[in-house]
PDB file of N, CA and C in Angstrom:
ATOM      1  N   UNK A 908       0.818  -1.201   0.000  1.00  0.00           N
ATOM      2  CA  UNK A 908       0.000   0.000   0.000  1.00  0.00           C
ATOM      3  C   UNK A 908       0.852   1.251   0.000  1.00  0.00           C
ATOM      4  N   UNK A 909       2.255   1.053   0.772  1.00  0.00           N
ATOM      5  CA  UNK A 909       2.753   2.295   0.891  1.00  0.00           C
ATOM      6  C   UNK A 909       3.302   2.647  -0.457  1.00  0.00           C
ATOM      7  N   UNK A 910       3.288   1.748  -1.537  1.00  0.00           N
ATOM      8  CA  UNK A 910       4.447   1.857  -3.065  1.00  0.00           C
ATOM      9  C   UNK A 910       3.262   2.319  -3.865  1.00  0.00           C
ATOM     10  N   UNK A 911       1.988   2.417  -3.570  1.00  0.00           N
ATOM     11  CA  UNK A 911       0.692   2.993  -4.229  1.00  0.00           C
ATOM     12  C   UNK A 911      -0.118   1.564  -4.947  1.00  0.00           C
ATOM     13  N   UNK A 912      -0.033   0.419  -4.611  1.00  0.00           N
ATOM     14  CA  UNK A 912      -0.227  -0.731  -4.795  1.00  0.00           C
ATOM     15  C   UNK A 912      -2.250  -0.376  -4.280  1.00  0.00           C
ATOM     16  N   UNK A 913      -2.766  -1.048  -5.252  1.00  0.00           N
ATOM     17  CA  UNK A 913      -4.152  -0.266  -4.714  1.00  0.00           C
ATOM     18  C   UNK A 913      -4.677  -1.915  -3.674  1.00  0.00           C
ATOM     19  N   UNK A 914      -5.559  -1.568  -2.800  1.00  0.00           N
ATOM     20  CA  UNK A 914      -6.373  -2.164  -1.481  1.00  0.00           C
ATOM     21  C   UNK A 914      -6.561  -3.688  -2.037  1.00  0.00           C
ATOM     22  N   UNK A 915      -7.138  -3.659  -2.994  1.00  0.00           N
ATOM     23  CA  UNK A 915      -7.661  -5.143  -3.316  1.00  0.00           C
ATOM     24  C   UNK A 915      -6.451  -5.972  -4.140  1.00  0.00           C
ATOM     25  N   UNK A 916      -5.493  -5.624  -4.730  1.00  0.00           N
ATOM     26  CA  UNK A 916      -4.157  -6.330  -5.316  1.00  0.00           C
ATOM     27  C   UNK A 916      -3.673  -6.883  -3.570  1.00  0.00           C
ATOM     28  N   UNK A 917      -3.638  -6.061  -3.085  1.00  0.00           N
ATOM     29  CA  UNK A 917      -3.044  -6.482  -1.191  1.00  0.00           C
ATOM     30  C   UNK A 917      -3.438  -7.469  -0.757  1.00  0.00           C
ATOM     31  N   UNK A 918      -5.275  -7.553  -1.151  1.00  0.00           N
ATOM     32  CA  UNK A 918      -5.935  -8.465  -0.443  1.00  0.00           C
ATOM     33  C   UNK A 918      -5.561 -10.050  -1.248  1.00  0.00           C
ATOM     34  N   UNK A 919      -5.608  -9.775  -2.226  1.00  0.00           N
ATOM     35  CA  UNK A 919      -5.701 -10.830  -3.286  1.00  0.00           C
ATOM     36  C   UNK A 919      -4.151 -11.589  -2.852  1.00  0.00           C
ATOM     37  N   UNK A 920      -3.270 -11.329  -2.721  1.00  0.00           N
ATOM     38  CA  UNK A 920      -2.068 -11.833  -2.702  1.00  0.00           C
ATOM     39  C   UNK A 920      -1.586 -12.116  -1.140  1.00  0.00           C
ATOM     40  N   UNK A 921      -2.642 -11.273  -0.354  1.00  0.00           N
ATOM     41  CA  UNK A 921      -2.585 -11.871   0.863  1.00  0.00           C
ATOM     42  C   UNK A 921      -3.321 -13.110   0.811  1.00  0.00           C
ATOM     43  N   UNK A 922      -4.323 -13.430   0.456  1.00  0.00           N
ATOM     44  CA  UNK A 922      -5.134 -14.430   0.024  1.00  0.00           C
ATOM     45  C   UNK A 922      -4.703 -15.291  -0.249  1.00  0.00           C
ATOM     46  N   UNK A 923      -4.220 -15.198  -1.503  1.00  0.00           N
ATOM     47  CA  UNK A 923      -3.935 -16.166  -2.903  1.00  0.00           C
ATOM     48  C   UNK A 923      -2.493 -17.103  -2.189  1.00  0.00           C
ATOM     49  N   UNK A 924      -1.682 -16.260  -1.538  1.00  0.00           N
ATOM     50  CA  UNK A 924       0.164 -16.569  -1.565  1.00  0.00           C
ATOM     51  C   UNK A 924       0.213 -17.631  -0.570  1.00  0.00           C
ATOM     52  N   UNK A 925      -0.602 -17.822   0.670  1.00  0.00           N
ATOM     53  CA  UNK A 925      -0.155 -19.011   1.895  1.00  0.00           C
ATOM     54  C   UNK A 925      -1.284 -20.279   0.934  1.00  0.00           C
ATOM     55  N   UNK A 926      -2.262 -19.871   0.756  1.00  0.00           N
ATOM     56  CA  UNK A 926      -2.861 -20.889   0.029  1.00  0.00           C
ATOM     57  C   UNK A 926      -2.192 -21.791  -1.744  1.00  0.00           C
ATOM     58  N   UNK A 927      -1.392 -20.989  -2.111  1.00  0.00           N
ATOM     59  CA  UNK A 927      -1.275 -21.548  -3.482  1.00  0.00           C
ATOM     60  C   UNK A 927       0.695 -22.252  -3.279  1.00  0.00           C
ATOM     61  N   UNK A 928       0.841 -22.500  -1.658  1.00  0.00           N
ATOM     62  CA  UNK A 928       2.563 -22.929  -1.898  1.00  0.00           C
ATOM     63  C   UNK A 928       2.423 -24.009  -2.848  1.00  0.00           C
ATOM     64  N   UNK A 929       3.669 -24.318  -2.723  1.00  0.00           N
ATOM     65  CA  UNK A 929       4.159 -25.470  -4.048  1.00  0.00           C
ATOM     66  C   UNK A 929       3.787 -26.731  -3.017  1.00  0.00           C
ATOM     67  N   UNK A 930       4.079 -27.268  -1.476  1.00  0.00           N
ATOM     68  CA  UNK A 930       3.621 -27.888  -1.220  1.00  0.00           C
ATOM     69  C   UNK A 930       2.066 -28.688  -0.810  1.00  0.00           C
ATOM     70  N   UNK A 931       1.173 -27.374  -0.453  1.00  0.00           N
ATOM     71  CA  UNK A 931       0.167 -27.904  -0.295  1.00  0.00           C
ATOM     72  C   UNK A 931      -0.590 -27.910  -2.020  1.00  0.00           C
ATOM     73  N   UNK A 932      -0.352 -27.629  -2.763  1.00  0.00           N
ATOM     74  CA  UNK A 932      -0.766 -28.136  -4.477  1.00  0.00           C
ATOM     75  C   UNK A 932       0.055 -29.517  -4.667  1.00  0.00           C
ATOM     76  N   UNK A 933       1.207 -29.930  -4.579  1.00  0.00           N
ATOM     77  CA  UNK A 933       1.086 -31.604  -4.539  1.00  0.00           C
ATOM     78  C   UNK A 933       0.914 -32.183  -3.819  1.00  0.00           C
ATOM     79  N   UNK A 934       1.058 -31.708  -2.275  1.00  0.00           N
ATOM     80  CA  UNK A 934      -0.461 -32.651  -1.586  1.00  0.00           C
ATOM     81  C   UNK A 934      -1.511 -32.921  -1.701  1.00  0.00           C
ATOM     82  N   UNK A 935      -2.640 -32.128  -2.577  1.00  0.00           N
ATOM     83  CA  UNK A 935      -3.817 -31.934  -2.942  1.00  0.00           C
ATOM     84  C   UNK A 935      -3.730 -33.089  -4.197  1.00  0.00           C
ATOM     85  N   UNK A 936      -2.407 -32.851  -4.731  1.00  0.00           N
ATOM     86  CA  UNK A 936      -2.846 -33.839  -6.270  1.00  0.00           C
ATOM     87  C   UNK A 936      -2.697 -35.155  -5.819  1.00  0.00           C
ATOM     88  N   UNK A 937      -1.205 -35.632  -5.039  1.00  0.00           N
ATOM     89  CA  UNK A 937      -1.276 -36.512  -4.743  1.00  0.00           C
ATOM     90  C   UNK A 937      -2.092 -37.334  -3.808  1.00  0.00           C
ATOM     91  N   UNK A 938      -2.883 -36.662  -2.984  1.00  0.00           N
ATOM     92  CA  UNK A 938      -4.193 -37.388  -2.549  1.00  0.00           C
ATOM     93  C   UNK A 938      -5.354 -37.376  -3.367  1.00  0.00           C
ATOM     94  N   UNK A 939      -5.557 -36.400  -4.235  1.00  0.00           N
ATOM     95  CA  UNK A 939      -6.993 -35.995  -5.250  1.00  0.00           C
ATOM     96  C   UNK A 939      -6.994 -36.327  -6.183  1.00  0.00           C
ATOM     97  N   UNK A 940      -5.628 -35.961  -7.137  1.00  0.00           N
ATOM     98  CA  UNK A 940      -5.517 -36.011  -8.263  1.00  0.00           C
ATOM     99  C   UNK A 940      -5.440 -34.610  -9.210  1.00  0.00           C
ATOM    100  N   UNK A 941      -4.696 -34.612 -10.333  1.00  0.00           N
ATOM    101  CA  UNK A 941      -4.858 -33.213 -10.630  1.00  0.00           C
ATOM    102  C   UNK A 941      -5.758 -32.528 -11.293  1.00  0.00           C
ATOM    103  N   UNK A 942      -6.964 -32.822 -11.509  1.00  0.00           N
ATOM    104  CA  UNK A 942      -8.395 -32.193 -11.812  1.00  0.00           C
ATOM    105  C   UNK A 942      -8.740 -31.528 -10.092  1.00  0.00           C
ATOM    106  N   UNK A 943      -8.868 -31.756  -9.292  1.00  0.00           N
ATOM    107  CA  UNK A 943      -8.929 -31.692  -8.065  1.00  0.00           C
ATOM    108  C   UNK A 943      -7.604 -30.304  -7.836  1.00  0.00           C
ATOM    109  N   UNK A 944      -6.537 -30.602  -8.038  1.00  0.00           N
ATOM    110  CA  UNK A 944      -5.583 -29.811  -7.550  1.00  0.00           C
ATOM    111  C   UNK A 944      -5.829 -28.118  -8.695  1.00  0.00           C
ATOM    112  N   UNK A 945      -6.102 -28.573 -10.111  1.00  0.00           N
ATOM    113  CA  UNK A 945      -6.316 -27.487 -11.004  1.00  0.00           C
ATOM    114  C   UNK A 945      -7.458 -26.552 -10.353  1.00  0.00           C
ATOM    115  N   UNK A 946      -8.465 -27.411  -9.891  1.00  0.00           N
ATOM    116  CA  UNK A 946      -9.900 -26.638  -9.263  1.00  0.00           C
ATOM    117  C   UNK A 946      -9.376 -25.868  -8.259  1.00  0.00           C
ATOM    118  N   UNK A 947      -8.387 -26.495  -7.339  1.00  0.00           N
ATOM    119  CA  UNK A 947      -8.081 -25.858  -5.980  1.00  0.00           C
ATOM    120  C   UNK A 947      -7.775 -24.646  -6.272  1.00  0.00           C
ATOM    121  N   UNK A 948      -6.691 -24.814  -7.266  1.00  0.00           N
ATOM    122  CA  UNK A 948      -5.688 -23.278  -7.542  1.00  0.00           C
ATOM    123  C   UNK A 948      -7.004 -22.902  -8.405  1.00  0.00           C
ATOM    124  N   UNK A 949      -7.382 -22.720  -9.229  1.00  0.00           N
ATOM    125  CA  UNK A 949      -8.309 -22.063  -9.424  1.00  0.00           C
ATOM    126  C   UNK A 949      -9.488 -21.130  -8.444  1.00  0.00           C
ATOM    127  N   UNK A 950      -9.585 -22.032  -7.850  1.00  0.00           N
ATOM    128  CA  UNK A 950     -10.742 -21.597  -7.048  1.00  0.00           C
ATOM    129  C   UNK A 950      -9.902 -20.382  -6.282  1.00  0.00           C
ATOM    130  N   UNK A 951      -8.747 -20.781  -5.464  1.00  0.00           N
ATOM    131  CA  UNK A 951      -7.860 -20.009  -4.735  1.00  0.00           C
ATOM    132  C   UNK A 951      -8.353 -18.260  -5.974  1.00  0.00           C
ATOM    133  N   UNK A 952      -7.431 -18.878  -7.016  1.00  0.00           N
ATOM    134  CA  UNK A 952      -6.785 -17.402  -7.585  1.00  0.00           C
ATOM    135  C   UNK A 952      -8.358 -16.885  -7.886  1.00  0.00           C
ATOM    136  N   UNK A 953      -9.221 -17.859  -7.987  1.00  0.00           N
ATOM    137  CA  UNK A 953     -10.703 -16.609  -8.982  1.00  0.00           C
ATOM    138  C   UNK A 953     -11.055 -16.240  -7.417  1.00  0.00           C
ATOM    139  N   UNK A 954     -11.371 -16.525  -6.367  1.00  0.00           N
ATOM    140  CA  UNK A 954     -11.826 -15.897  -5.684  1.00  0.00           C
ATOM    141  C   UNK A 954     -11.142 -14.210  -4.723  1.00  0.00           C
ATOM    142  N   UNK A 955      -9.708 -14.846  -4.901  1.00  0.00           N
ATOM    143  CA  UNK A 955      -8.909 -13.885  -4.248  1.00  0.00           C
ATOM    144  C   UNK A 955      -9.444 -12.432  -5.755  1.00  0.00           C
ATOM    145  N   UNK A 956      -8.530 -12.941  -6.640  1.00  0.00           N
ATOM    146  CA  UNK A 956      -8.928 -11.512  -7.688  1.00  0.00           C
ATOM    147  C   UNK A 956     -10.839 -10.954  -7.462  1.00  0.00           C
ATOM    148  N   UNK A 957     -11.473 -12.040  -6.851  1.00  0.00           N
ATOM    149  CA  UNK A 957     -13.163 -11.228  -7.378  1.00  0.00           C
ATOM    150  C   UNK A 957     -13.333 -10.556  -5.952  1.00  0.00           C
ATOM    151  N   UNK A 958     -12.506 -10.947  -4.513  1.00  0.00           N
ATOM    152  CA  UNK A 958     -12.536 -10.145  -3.215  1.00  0.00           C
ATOM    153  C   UNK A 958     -11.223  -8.666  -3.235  1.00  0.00           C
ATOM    154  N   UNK A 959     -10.478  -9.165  -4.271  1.00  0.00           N
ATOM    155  CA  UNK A 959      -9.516  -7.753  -5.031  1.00  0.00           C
ATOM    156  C   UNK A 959     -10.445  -6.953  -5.019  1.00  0.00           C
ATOM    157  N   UNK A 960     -11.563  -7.168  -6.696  1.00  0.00           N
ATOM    158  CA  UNK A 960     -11.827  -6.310  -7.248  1.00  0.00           C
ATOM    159  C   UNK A 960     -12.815  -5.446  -6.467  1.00  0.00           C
ATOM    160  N   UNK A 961     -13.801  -6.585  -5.654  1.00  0.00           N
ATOM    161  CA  UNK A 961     -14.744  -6.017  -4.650  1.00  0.00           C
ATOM    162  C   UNK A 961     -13.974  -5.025  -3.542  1.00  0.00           C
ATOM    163  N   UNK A 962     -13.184  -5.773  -3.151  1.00  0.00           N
ATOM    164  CA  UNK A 962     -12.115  -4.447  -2.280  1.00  0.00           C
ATOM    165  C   UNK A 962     -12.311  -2.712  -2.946  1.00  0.00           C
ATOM    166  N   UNK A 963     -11.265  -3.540  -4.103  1.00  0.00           N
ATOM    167  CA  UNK A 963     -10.982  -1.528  -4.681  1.00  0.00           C
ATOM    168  C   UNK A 963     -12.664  -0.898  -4.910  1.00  0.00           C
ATOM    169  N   UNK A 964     -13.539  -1.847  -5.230  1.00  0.00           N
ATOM    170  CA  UNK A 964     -14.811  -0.946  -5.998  1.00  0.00           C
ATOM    171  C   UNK A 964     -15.396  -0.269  -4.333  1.00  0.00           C
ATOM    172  N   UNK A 965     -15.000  -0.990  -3.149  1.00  0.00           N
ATOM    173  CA  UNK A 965     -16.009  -0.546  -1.684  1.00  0.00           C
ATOM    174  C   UNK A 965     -14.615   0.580  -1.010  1.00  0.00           C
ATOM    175  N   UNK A 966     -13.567   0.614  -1.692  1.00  0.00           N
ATOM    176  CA  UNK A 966     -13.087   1.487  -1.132  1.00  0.00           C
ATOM    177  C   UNK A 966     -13.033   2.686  -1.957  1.00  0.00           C
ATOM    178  N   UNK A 967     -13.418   2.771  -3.753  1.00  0.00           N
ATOM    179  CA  UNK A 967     -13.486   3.387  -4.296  1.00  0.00           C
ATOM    180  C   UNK A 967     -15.370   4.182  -3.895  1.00  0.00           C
ATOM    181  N   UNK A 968     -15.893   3.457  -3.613  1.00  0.00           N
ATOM    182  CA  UNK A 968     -17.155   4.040  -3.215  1.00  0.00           C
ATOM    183  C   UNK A 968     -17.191   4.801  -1.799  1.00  0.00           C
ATOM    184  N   UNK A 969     -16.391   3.988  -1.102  1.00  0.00           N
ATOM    185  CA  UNK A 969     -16.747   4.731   0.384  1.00  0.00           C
ATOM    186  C   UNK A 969     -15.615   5.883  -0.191  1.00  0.00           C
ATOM    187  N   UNK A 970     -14.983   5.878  -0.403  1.00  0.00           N
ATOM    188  CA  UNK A 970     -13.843   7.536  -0.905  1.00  0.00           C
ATOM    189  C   UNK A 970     -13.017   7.302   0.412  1.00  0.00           C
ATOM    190  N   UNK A 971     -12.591   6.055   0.747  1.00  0.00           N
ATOM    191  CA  UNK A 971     -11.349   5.901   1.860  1.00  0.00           C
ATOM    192  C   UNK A 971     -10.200   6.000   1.039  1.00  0.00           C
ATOM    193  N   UNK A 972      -9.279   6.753   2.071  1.00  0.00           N
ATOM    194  CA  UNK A 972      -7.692   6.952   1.494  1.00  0.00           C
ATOM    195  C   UNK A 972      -6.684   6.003   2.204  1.00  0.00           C
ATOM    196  N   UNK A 973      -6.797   4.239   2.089  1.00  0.00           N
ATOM    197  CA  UNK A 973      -6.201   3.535   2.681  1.00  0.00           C
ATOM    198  C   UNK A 973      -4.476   3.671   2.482  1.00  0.00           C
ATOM    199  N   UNK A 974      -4.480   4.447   1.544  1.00  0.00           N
ATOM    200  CA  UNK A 974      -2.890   4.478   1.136  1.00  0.00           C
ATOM    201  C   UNK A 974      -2.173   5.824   2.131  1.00  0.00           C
ATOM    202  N   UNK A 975      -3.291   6.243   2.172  1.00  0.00           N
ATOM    203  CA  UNK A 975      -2.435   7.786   3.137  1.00  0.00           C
ATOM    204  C   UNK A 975      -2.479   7.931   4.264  1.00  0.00           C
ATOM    205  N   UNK A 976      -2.893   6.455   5.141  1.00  0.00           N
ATOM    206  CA  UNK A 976      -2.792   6.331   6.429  1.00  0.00           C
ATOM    207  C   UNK A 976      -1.451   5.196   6.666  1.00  0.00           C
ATOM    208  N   UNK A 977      -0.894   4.726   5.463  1.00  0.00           N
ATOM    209  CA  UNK A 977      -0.063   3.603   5.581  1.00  0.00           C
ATOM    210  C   UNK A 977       1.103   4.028   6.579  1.00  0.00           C
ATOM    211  N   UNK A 978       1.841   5.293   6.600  1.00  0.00           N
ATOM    212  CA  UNK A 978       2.311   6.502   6.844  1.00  0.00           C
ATOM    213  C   UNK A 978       2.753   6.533   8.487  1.00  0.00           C
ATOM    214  N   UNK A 979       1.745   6.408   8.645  1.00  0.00           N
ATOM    215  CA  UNK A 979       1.152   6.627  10.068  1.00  0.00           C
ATOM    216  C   UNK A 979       1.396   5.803  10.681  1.00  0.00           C
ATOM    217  N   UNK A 980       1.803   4.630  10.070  1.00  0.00           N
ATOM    218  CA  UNK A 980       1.419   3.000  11.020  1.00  0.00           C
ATOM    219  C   UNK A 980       3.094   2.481  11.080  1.00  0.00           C
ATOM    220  N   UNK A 981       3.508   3.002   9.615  1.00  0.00           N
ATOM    221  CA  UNK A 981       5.431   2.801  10.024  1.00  0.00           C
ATOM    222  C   UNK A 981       5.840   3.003  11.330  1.00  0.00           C
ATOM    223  N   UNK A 982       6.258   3.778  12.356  1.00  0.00           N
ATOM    224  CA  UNK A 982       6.848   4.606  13.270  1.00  0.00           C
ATOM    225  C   UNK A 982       5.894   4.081  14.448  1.00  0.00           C
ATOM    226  N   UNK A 983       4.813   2.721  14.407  1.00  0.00           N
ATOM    227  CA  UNK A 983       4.254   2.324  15.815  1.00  0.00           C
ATOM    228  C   UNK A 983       5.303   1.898  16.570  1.00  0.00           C
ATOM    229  N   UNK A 984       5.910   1.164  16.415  1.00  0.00           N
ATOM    230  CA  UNK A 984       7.532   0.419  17.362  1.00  0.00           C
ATOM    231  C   UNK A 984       8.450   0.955  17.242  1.00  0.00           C
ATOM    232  N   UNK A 985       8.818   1.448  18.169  1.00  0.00           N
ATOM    233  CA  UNK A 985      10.391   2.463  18.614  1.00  0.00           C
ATOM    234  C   UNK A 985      11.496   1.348  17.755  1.00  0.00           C
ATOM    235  N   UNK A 986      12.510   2.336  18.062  1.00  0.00           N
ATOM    236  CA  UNK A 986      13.393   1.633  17.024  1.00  0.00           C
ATOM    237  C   UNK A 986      14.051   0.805  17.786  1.00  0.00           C
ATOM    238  N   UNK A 987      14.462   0.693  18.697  1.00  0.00           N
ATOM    239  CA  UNK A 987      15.370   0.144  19.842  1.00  0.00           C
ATOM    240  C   UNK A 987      14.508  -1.817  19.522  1.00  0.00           C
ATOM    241  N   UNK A 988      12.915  -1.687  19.758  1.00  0.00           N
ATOM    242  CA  UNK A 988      12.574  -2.878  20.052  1.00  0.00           C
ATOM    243  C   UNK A 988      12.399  -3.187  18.272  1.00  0.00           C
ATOM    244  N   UNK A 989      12.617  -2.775  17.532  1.00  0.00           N
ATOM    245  CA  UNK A 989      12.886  -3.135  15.715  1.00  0.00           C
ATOM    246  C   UNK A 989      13.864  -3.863  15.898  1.00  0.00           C
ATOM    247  N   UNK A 990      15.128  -3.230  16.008  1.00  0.00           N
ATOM    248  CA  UNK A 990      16.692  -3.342  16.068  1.00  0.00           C
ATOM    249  C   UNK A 990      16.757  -4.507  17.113  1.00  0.00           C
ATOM    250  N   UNK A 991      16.025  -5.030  18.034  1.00  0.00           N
ATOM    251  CA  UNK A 991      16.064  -5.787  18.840  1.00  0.00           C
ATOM    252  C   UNK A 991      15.722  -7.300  18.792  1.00  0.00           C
ATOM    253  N   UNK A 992      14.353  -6.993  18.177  1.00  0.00           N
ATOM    254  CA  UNK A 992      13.786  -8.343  17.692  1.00  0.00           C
ATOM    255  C   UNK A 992      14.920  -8.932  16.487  1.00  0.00           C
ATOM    256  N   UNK A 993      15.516  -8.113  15.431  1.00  0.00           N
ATOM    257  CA  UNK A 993      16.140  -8.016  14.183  1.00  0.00           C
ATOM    258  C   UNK A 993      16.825  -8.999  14.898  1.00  0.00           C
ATOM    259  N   UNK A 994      18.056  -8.230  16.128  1.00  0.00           N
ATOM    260  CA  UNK A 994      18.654  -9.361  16.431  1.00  0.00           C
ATOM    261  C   UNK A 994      18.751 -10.490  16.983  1.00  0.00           C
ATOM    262  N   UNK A 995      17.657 -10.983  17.626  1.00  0.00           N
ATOM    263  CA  UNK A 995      17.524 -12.114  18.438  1.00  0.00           C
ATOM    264  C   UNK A 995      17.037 -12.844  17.523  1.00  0.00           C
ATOM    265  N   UNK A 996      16.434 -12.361  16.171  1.00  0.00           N
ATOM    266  CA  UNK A 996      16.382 -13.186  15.123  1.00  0.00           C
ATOM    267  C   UNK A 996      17.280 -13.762  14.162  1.00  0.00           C
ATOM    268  N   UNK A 997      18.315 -12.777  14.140  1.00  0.00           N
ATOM    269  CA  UNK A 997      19.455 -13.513  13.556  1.00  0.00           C
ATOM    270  C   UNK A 997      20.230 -14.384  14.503  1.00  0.00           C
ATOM    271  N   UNK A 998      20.525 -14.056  15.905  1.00  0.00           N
ATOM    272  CA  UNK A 998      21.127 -15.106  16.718  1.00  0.00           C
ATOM    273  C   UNK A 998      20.436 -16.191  17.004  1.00  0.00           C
ATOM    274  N   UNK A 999      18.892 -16.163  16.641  1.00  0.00           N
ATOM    275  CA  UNK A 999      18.540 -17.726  16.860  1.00  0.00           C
ATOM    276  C   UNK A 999      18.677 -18.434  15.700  1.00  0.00           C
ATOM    277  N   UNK A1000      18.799 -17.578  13.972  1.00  0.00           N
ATOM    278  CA  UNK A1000      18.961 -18.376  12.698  1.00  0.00           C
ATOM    279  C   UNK A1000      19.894 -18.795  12.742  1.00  0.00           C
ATOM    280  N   UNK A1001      21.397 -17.768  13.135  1.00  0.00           N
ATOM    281  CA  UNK A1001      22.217 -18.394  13.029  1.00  0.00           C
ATOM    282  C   UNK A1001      23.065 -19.526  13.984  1.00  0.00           C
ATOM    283  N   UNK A1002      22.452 -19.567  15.143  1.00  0.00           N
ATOM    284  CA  UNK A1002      22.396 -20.837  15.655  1.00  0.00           C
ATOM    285  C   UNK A1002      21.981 -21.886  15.366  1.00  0.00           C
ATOM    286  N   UNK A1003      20.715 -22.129  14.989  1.00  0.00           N
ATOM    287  CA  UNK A1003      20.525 -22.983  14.535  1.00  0.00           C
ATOM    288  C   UNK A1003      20.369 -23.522  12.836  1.00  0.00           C
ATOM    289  N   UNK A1004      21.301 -22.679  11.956  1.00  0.00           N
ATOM    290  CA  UNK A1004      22.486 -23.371  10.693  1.00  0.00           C
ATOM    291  C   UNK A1004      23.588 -23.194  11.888  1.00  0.00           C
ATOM    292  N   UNK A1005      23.972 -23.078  12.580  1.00  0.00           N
ATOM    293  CA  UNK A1005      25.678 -23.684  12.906  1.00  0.00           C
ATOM    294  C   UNK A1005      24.998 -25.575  13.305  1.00  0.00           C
ATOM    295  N   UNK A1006      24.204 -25.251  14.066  1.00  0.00           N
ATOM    296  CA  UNK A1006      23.371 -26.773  14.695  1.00  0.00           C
ATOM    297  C   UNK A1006      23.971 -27.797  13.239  1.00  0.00           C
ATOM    298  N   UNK A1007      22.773 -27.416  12.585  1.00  0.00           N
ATOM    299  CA  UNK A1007      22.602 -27.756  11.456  1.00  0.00           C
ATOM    300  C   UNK A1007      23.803 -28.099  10.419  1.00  0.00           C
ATOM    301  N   UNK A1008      24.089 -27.382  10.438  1.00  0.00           N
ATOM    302  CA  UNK A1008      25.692 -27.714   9.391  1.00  0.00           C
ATOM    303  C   UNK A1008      26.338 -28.735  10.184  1.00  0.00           C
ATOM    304  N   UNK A1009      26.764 -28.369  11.552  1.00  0.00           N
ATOM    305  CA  UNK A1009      27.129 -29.360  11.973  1.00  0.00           C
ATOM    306  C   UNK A1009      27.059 -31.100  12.157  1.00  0.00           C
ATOM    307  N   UNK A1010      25.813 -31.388  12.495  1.00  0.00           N
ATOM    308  CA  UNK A1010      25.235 -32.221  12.196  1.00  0.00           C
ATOM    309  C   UNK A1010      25.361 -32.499  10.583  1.00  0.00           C
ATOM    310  N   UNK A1011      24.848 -31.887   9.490  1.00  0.00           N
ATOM    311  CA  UNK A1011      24.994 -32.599   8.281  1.00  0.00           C
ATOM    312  C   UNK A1011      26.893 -32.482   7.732  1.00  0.00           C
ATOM    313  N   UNK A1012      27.992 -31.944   8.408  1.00  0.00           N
ATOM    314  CA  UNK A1012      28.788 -32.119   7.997  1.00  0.00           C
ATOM    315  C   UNK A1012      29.303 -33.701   8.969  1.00  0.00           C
ATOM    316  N   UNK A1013      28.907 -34.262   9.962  1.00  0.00           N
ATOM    317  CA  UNK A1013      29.146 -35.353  10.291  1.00  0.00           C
ATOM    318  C   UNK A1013      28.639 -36.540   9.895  1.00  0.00           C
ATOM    319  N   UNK A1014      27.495 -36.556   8.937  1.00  0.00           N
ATOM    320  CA  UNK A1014      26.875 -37.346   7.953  1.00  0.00           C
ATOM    321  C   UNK A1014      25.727 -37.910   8.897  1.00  0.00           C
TER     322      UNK A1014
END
């Protein structure tokens, strides 16, 4: 929203992206089959684009400016606890690839 990306492209790909991974589509085939798996992703992508389009047309009607509040919402978390989480996230990744390497360099 903040790159001028309009309301319902957001929704749609929020939608569409945890539902359409590469794994749960060959789980679907390999238990269903792929008439079954084509419907799935289908169904996924037509519904996300028709709650898109409904998005932009109810925000184009109500005359909301969802893009010019995006703004506003950057700067909720001080920087200290940004910079903070950042790192306790890299010291737990990179702990566990040292784990990891380790283990697969001992076979």
């Amino acid at each position: 929203l903040g790159s001028g990306v309009s309301p319902g492209v957001v929704l749609a790909f929020l939608l569409a992206g945890p539902a359409t991974n590469l794994a749960t589509i060959v789980l679907v085939r390999q238990e269903m089959g792929w008439r079954v798996a084509a419907g799935y992703v289908g169904a996924i992508a037509g519904s996300a684009v028709l709650l898109g389009l409904a998005t932009d047309l109810l925000v184009g009607r109500l005359g909301l400016d969802v893009a010019g509040q995006v703004g506003e919402w950057r700067d909720i978390a001080p920087a200290w606890l940004a910079y903070g989480c950042a790192t306790v996230w890299l010291v737990l990744t990179a702990r566990w690839a040292w784990r990891r390497g380790r283990k697969w360099l001992r076979g």
